[in-house]
């Protein structure tokens, strides 16, 4: 669970830092955190609900790659979390 949280927070720092460094426009850390959370839990549809389609299409290629990496890591880490919880609460 901490690794999953780490992927979300680290991704938010990268997105906010990228926008700050390249001066693409102001982005609050909360928005970057929301985008990172939406990338990790992409299968829940938060990205389409809370971010406009043109916002995600206009992202630089590096941030699109980061979003894809976060999605893959999110699925893998959620699988490991579910596997650990199943093992922890297994009935005998």
CSV table of C-alpha atoms in Angstrom, one decimal:
chain,number,residue,atom,x,y,z
A,1,UNK,CA,0.0,0.0,0.0
A,2,UNK,CA,2.9,2.3,0.7
A,3,UNK,CA,4.4,1.6,-2.7
A,4,UNK,CA,1.1,2.5,-4.3
A,5,UNK,CA,1.0,5.7,-2.4
A,6,UNK,CA,4.6,6.4,-3.3
A,7,UNK,CA,3.9,6.0,-7.0
A,8,UNK,CA,1.0,8.5,-6.7
A,9,UNK,CA,3.0,11.1,-4.8
A,10,UNK,CA,6.2,10.7,-6.8
A,11,UNK,CA,4.2,11.1,-10.0
A,12,UNK,CA,2.5,14.2,-8.7
A,13,UNK,CA,5.9,15.7,-7.9
A,14,UNK,CA,7.2,15.0,-11.4
A,15,UNK,CA,4.1,16.4,-13.1
A,16,UNK,CA,4.1,19.6,-10.9
A,17,UNK,CA,7.8,20.0,-11.3
A,18,UNK,CA,7.6,19.5,-15.1
A,19,UNK,CA,5.0,22.2,-15.4
A,20,UNK,CA,7.0,24.5,-13.1
A,21,UNK,CA,10.3,24.0,-14.9
A,22,UNK,CA,9.0,24.4,-18.4
A,23,UNK,CA,6.5,27.1,-17.5
A,24,UNK,CA,3.6,25.4,-19.4
A,25,UNK,CA,1.2,27.2,-17.1
A,26,UNK,CA,0.4,27.2,-13.5
A,27,UNK,CA,-0.5,23.9,-12.0
A,28,UNK,CA,-1.4,23.4,-8.4
A,29,UNK,CA,0.0,20.5,-6.5
A,30,UNK,CA,-3.5,19.2,-5.8
A,31,UNK,CA,-4.2,19.1,-9.6
A,32,UNK,CA,-1.0,17.2,-10.2
A,33,UNK,CA,-1.9,14.8,-7.3
A,34,UNK,CA,-5.4,14.3,-8.9
A,35,UNK,CA,-3.9,13.6,-12.3
A,36,UNK,CA,-1.4,11.1,-10.8
A,37,UNK,CA,-4.2,9.4,-8.8
A,38,UNK,CA,-6.3,9.2,-12.0
A,39,UNK,CA,-3.3,7.7,-13.9
A,40,UNK,CA,-2.8,5.0,-11.2
A,41,UNK,CA,-6.4,4.1,-11.0
A,42,UNK,CA,-7.1,4.6,-14.7
A,43,UNK,CA,-9.6,1.7,-14.9
A,44,UNK,CA,-12.0,3.6,-12.5
A,45,UNK,CA,-12.5,6.4,-15.1
A,46,UNK,CA,-11.5,9.4,-13.0
A,47,UNK,CA,-9.4,10.9,-15.8
A,48,UNK,CA,-12.3,11.2,-18.1
A,49,UNK,CA,-14.6,12.5,-15.4
A,50,UNK,CA,-12.4,15.2,-13.9
A,51,UNK,CA,-10.0,16.2,-16.7
A,52,UNK,CA,-11.0,17.5,-20.1
A,53,UNK,CA,-10.1,15.4,-23.1
A,54,UNK,CA,-8.0,18.2,-24.6
A,55,UNK,CA,-6.1,18.5,-21.3
A,56,UNK,CA,-4.8,14.9,-21.5
A,57,UNK,CA,-4.2,15.1,-25.3
A,58,UNK,CA,-2.1,18.2,-24.9
A,59,UNK,CA,0.2,16.6,-22.3
A,60,UNK,CA,3.9,16.4,-23.4
A,61,UNK,CA,5.1,13.0,-24.4
A,62,UNK,CA,7.1,12.6,-21.2
A,63,UNK,CA,4.1,13.0,-19.1
A,64,UNK,CA,2.0,10.7,-21.3
A,65,UNK,CA,4.8,8.0,-20.8
A,66,UNK,CA,4.7,8.7,-17.0
A,67,UNK,CA,0.9,8.2,-17.0
A,68,UNK,CA,1.2,4.9,-18.8
A,69,UNK,CA,4.0,3.7,-16.4
A,70,UNK,CA,1.8,4.8,-13.5
A,71,UNK,CA,-1.1,2.8,-14.9
A,72,UNK,CA,0.9,-0.4,-15.3
A,73,UNK,CA,2.5,0.0,-11.8
A,74,UNK,CA,-0.9,0.7,-10.3
A,75,UNK,CA,-2.4,-2.5,-11.7
A,76,UNK,CA,0.6,-4.6,-10.6
A,77,UNK,CA,0.7,-3.1,-7.1
A,78,UNK,CA,-3.1,-3.4,-6.7
A,79,UNK,CA,-2.8,-7.1,-7.6
A,80,UNK,CA,0.0,-7.6,-5.0
A,81,UNK,CA,-2.1,-5.8,-2.4
A,82,UNK,CA,-5.1,-8.0,-3.2
A,83,UNK,CA,-2.9,-11.1,-3.1
A,84,UNK,CA,-1.5,-10.1,0.3
A,85,UNK,CA,-4.9,-9.4,1.7
A,86,UNK,CA,-6.2,-12.7,0.5
A,87,UNK,CA,-3.3,-14.5,2.1
A,88,UNK,CA,-3.6,-12.5,5.3
A,89,UNK,CA,-7.3,-13.2,5.8
A,90,UNK,CA,-7.5,-16.7,4.4
A,91,UNK,CA,-9.9,-19.0,6.3
A,92,UNK,CA,-8.6,-22.4,7.2
